[in-house]
mmCIF file of C-alpha atoms in Angstrom:
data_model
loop_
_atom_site.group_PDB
_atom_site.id
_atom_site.type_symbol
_atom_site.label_atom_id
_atom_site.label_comp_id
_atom_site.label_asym_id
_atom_site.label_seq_id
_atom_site.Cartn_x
_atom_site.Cartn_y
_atom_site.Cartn_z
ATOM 1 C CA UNK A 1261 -0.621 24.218 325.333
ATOM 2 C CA UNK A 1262 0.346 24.397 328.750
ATOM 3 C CA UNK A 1263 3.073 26.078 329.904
ATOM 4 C CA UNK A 1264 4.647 22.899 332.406
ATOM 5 C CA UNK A 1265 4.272 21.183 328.771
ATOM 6 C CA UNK A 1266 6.605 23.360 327.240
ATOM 7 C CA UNK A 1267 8.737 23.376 330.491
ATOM 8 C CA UNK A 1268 9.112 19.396 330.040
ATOM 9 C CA UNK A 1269 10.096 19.613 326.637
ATOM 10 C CA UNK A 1270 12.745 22.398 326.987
ATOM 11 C CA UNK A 1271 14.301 20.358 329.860
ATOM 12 C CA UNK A 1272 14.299 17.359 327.876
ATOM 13 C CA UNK A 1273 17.001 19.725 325.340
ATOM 14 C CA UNK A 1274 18.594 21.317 328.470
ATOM 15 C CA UNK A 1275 18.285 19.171 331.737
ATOM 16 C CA UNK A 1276 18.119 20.934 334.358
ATOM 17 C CA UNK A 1277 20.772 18.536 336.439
ATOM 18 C CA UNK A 1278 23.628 19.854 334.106
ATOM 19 C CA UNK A 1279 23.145 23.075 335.563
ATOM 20 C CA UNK A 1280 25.643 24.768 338.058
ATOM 21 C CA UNK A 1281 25.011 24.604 341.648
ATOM 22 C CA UNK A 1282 25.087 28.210 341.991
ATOM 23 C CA UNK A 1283 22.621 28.947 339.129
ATOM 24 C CA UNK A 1284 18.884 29.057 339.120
ATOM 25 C CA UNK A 1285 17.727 27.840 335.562
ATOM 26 C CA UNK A 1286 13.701 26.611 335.577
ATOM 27 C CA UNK A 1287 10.693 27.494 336.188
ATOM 28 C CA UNK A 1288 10.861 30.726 338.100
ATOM 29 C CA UNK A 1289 7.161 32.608 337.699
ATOM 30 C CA UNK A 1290 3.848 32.181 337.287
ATOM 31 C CA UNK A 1291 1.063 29.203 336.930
ATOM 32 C CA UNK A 1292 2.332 25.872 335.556
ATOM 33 C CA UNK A 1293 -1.170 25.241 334.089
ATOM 34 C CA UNK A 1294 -1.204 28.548 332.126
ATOM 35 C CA UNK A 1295 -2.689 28.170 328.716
ATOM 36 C CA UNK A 1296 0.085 29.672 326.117
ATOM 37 C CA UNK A 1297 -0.336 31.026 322.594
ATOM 38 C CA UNK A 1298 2.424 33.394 322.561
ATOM 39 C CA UNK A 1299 5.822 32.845 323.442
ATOM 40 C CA UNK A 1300 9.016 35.291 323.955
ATOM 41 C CA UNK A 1301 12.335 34.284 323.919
ATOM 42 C CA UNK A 1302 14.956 36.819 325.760
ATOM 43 C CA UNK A 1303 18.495 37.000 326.401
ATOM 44 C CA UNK A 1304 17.540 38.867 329.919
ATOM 45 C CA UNK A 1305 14.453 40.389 330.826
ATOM 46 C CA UNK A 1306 14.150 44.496 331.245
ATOM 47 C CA UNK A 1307 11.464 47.010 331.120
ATOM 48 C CA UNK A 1308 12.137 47.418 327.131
ATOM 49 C CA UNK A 1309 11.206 43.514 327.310
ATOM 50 C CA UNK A 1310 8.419 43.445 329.567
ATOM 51 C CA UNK A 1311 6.638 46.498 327.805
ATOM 52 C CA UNK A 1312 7.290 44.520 324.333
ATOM 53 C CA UNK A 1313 5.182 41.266 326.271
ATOM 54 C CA UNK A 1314 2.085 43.403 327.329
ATOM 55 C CA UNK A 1315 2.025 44.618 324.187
ATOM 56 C CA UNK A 1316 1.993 41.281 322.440
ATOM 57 C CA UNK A 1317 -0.106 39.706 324.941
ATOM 58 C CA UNK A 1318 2.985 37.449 326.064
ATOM 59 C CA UNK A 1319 1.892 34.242 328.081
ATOM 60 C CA UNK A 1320 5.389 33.012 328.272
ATOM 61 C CA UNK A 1321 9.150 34.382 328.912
ATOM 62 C CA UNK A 1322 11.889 32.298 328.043
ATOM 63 C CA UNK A 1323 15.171 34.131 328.976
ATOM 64 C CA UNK A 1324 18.826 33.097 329.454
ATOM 65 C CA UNK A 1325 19.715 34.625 332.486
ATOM 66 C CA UNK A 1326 17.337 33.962 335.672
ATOM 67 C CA UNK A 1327 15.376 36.852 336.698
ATOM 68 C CA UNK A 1328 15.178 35.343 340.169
ATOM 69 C CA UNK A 1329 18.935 34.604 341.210
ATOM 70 C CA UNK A 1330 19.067 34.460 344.868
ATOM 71 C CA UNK A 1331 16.719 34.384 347.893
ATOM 72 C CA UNK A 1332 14.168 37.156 348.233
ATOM 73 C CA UNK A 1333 12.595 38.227 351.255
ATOM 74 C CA UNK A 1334 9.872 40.704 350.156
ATOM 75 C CA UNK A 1335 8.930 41.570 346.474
ATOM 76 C CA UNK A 1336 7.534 45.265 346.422
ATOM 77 C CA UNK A 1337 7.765 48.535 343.957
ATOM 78 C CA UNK A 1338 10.660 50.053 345.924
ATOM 79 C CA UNK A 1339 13.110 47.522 344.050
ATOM 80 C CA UNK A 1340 13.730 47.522 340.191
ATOM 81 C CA UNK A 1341 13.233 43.357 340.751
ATOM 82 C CA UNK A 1342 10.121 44.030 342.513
ATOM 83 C CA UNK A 1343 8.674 46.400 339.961
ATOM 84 C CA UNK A 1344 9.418 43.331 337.524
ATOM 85 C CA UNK A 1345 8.054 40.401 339.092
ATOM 86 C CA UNK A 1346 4.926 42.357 339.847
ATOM 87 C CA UNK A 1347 4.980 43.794 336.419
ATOM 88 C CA UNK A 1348 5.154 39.795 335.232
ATOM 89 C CA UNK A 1349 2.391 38.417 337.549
ATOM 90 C CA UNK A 1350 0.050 41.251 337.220
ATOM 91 C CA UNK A 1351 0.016 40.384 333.176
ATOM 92 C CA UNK A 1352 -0.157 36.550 334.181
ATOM 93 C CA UNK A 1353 3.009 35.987 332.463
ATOM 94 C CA UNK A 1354 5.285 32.885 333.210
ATOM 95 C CA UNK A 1355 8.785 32.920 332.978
ATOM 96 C CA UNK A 1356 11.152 30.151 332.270
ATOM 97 C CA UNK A 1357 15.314 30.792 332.617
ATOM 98 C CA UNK A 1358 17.472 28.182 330.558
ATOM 99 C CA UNK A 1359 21.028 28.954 331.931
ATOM 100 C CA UNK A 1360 23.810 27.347 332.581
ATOM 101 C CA UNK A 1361 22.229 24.155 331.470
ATOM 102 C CA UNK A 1362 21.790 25.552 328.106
ATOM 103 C CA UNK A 1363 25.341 26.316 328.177
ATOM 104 C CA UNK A 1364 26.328 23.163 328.983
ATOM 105 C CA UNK A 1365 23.923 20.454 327.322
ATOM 106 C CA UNK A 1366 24.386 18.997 324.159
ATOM 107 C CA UNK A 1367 23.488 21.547 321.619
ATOM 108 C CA UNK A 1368 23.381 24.367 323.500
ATOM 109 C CA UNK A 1369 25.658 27.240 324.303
ATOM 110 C CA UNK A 1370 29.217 25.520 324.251
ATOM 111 C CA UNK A 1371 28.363 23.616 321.001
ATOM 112 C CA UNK A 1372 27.019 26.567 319.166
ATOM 113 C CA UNK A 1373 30.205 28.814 319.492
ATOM 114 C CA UNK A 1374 32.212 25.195 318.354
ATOM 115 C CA UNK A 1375 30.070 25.111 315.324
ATOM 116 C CA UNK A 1376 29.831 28.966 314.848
ATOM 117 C CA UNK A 1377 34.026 29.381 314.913
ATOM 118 C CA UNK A 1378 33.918 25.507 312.563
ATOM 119 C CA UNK A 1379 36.208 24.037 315.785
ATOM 120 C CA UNK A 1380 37.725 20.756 315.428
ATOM 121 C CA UNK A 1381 39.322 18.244 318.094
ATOM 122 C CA UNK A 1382 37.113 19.853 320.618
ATOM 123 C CA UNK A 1383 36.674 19.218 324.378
ATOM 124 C CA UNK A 1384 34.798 20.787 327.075
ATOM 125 C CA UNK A 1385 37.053 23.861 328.761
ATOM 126 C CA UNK A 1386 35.863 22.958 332.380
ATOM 127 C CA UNK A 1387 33.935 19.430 332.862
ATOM 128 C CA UNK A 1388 30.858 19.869 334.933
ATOM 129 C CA UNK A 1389 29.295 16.465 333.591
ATOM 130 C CA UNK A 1390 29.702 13.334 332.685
ATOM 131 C CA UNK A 1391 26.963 11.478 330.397
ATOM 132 C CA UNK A 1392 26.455 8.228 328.807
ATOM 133 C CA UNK A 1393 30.149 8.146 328.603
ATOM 134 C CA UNK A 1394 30.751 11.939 326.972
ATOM 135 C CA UNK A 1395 32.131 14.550 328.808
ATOM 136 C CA UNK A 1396 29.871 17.631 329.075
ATOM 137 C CA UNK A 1397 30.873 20.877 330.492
ATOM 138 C CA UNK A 1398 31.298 24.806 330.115
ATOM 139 C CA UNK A 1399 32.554 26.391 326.784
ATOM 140 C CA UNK A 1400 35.346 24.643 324.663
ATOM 141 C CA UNK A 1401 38.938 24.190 323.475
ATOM 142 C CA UNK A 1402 39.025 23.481 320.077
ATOM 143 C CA UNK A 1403 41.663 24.037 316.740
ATOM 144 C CA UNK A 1404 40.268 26.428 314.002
ATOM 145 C CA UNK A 1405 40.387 25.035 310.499
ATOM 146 C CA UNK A 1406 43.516 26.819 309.653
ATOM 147 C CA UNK A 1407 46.040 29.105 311.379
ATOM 148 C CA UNK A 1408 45.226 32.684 311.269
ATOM 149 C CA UNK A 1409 47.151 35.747 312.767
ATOM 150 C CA UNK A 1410 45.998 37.778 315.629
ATOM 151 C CA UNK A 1411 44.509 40.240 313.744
ATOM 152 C CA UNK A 1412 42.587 37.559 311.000
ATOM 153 C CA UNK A 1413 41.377 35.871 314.360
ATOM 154 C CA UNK A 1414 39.809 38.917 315.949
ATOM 155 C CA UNK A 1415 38.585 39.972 312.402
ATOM 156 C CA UNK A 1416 36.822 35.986 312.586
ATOM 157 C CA UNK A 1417 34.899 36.310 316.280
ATOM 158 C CA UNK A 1418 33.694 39.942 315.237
ATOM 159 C CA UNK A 1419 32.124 38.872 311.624
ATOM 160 C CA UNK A 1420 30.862 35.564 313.658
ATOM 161 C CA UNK A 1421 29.244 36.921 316.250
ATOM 162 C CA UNK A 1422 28.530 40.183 314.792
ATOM 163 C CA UNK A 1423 30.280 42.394 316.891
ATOM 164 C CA UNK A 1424 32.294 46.101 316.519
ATOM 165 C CA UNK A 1425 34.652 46.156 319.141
ATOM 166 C CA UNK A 1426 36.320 43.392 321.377
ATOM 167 C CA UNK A 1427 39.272 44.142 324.233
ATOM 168 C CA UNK A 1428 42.167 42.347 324.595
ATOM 169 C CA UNK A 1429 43.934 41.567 327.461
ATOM 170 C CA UNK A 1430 47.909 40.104 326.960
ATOM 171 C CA UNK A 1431 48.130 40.731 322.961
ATOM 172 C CA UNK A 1432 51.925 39.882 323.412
ATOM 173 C CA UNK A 1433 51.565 36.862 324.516
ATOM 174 C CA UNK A 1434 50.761 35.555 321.165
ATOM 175 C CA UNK A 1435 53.666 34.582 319.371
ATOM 176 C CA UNK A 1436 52.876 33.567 315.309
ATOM 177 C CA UNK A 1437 50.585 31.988 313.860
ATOM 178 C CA UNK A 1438 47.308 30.700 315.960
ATOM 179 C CA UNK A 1439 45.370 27.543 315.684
ATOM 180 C CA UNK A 1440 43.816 26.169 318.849
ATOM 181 C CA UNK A 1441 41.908 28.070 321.054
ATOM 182 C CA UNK A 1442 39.612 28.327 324.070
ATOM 183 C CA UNK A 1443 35.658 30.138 324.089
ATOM 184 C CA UNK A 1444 33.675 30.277 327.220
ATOM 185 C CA UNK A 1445 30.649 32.289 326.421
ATOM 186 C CA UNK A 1446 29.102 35.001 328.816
ATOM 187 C CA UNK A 1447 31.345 35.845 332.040
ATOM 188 C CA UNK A 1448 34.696 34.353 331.774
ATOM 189 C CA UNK A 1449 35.809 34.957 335.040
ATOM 190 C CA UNK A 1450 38.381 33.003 336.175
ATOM 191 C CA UNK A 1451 37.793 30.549 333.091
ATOM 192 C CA UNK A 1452 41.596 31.187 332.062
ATOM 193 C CA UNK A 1453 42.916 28.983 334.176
ATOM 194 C CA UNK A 1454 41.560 26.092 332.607
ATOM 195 C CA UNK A 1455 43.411 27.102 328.953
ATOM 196 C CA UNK A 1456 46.473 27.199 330.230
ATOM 197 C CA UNK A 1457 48.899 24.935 328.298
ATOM 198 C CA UNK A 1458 45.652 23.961 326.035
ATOM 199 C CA UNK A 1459 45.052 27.511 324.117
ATOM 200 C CA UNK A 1460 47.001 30.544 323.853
ATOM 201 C CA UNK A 1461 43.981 32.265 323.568
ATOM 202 C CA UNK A 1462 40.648 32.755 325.143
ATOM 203 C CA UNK A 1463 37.659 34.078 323.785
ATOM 204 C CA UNK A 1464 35.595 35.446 326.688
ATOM 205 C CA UNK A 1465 33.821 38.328 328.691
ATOM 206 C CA UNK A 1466 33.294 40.453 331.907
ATOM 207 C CA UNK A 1467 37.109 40.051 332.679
ATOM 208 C CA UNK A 1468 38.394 42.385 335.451
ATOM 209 C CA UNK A 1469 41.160 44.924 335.525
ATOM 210 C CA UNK A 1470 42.986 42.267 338.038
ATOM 211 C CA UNK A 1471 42.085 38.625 336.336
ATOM 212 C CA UNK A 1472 43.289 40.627 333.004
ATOM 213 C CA UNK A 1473 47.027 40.933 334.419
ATOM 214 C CA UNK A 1474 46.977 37.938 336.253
ATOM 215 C CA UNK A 1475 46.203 35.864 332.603
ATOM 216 C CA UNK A 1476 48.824 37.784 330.966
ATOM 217 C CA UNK A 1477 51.610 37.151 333.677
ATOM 218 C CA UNK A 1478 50.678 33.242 333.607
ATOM 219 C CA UNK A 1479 50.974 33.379 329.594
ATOM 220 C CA UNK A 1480 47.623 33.679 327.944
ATOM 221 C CA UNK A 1481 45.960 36.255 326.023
ATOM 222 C CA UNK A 1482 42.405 36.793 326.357
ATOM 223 C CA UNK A 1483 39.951 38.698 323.999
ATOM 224 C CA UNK A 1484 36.896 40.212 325.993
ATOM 225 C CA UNK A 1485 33.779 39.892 323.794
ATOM 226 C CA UNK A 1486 31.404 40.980 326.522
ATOM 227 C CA UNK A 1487 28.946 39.058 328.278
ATOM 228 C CA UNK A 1488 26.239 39.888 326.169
ATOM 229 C CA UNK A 1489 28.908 39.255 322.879
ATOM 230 C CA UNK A 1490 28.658 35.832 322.847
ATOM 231 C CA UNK A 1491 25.630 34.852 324.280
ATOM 232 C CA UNK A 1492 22.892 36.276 322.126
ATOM 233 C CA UNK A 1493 22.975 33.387 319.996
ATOM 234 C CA UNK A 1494 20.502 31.639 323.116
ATOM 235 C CA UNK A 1495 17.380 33.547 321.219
ATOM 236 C CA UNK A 1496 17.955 31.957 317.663
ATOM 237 C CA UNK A 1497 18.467 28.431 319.118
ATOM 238 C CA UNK A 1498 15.234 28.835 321.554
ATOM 239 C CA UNK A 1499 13.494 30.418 318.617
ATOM 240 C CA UNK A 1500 13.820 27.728 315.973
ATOM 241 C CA UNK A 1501 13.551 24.680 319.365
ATOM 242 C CA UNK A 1502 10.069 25.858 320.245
ATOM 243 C CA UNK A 1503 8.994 26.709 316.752
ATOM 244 C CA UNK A 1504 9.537 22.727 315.656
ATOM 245 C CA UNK A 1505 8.202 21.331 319.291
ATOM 246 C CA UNK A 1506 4.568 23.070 318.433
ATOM 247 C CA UNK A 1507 2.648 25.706 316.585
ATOM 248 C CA UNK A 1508 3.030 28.454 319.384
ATOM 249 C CA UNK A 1509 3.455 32.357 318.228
ATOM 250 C CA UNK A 1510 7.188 32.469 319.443
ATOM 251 C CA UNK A 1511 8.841 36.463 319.268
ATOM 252 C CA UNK A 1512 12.143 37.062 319.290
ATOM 253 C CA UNK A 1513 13.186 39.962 321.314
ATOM 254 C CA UNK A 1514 16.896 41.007 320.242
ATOM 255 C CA UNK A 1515 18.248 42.555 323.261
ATOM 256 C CA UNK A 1516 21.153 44.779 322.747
ATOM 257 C CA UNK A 1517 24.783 45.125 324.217
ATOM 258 C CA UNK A 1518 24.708 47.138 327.299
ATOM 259 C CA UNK A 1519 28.629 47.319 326.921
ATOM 260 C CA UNK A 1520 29.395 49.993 324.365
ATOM 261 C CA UNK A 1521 32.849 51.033 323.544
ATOM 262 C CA UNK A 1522 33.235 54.411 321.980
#
């Protein structure tokens, strides 16, 4: 199978017009017309993850987050980007980034933390899209099936996403009881603003020292899962997507949380 083959039929999931502006999800390396057997599916790509692909005899990469994000003017083995894109081509690997139209489509990122947390009464947190009638956009606002405390609710995104530790920013802001809240996978930044009167809480990551006391002056609390906290769910979905579109090898490389608090 060709790799633009398997390209079609993961934008067909994930169009690529639901992405962000700023993002660059697609097709980002390699020959169109490469002949794949083995697939790997990545949260980002690193050395770890480009030593596991020679080693399995990788044709493809599908990562999350774009190893190409802005323009480059020379690719050489002075940069760490450089030594990766030559690393990539010199194995004739192609790469493929599903980003923020993953998080946005149907299915994808937003919808699995609403089925993973068993939301209800959901809507998009920010709208970035509007089709056949339903609103589309980044993360969610939804009410949990019953009210839990602080404490049961961080006890909840921890056993759901399997994670050890999660920060809080604005813990006395919550007052009671909670039951609706807001989740905007990967960074968060800035993302607060658009649960305010919705949630009292928001389920995020990669909030700053700054955005952290601006949220808890305006009201809100936020819980700081880490970037890589809510997002590694991408692998599982991309895993089990490619392995009913065709009999491809497909790997699944867990990376891990570069965020570790002691």
């Amino acid at each position: 199978m060709k790799c633009s083959e398997i390209f079609e039929y993961l934008k067909r999931l994930y169009p690529l017009e639901l992405a962000m502006d700023w993002d660059n999800s697609g097709f980002l390396l390699g020959r169109s017309d490469k002949e794949v057997r083995n697939v790997l599916v990545v949260l980002d790509i690193t050395n770890e993850v480009l030593d596991y692909a020679e080693a399995k005899s990788i044709d493809l990469i599908v990562s999350h987050h774009p190893i190409i994000f802005s323009a480059l003017k020379r690719v050489t083995d002075e940069t760490l980007l450089g030594n990766y894109i030559l690393k990539i081509l010199k194995n004739d690997i192609s790469v493929i980034a599903m980003h923020t139209n993953f998080d946005i489509a149907t299915g994808g990122m937003a919808d699995i933390a609403e089925e993973k947390l068993s939301l209800s009464n959901t809507k998009p947190l920010e709208v970035t899209a509007n089709t056949d009638g339903k609103e589309l956009g980044v993360g969610k606002i939804g009410d949990l099936k019953e009210e839990l405390s602080f404490d049961e609710l961080l006890s909840l995104i921890k056993e759901t996403f399997d994670l050890k530790s999660l920060t809080v920013f604005g813990r006395e802001n919550i007052k009671g009881n909670i039951k609706r809240i807001a989740i905007s996978p990967g960074s968060g930044r800035g993302m607060y603003k658009y649960a305010l009167g919705e949630a009292d809480v928001l389920i995020t990551g990669d909030i700053t020292h700054h955005e952290g006391l601006d949220a808890i002056n305006e009201g809100i609390c936020i819980i700081d899962a880490t970037h890589y906290g809510l997002e590694h769910v991408f692998t599982e979905k991309i895993v089990n997507d490619l392995k009913k579109y065709s009999e491809l090898n497909v790997f699944e490389f867990k990376n891990t949380n570069p965020v570790e608090i002691m």
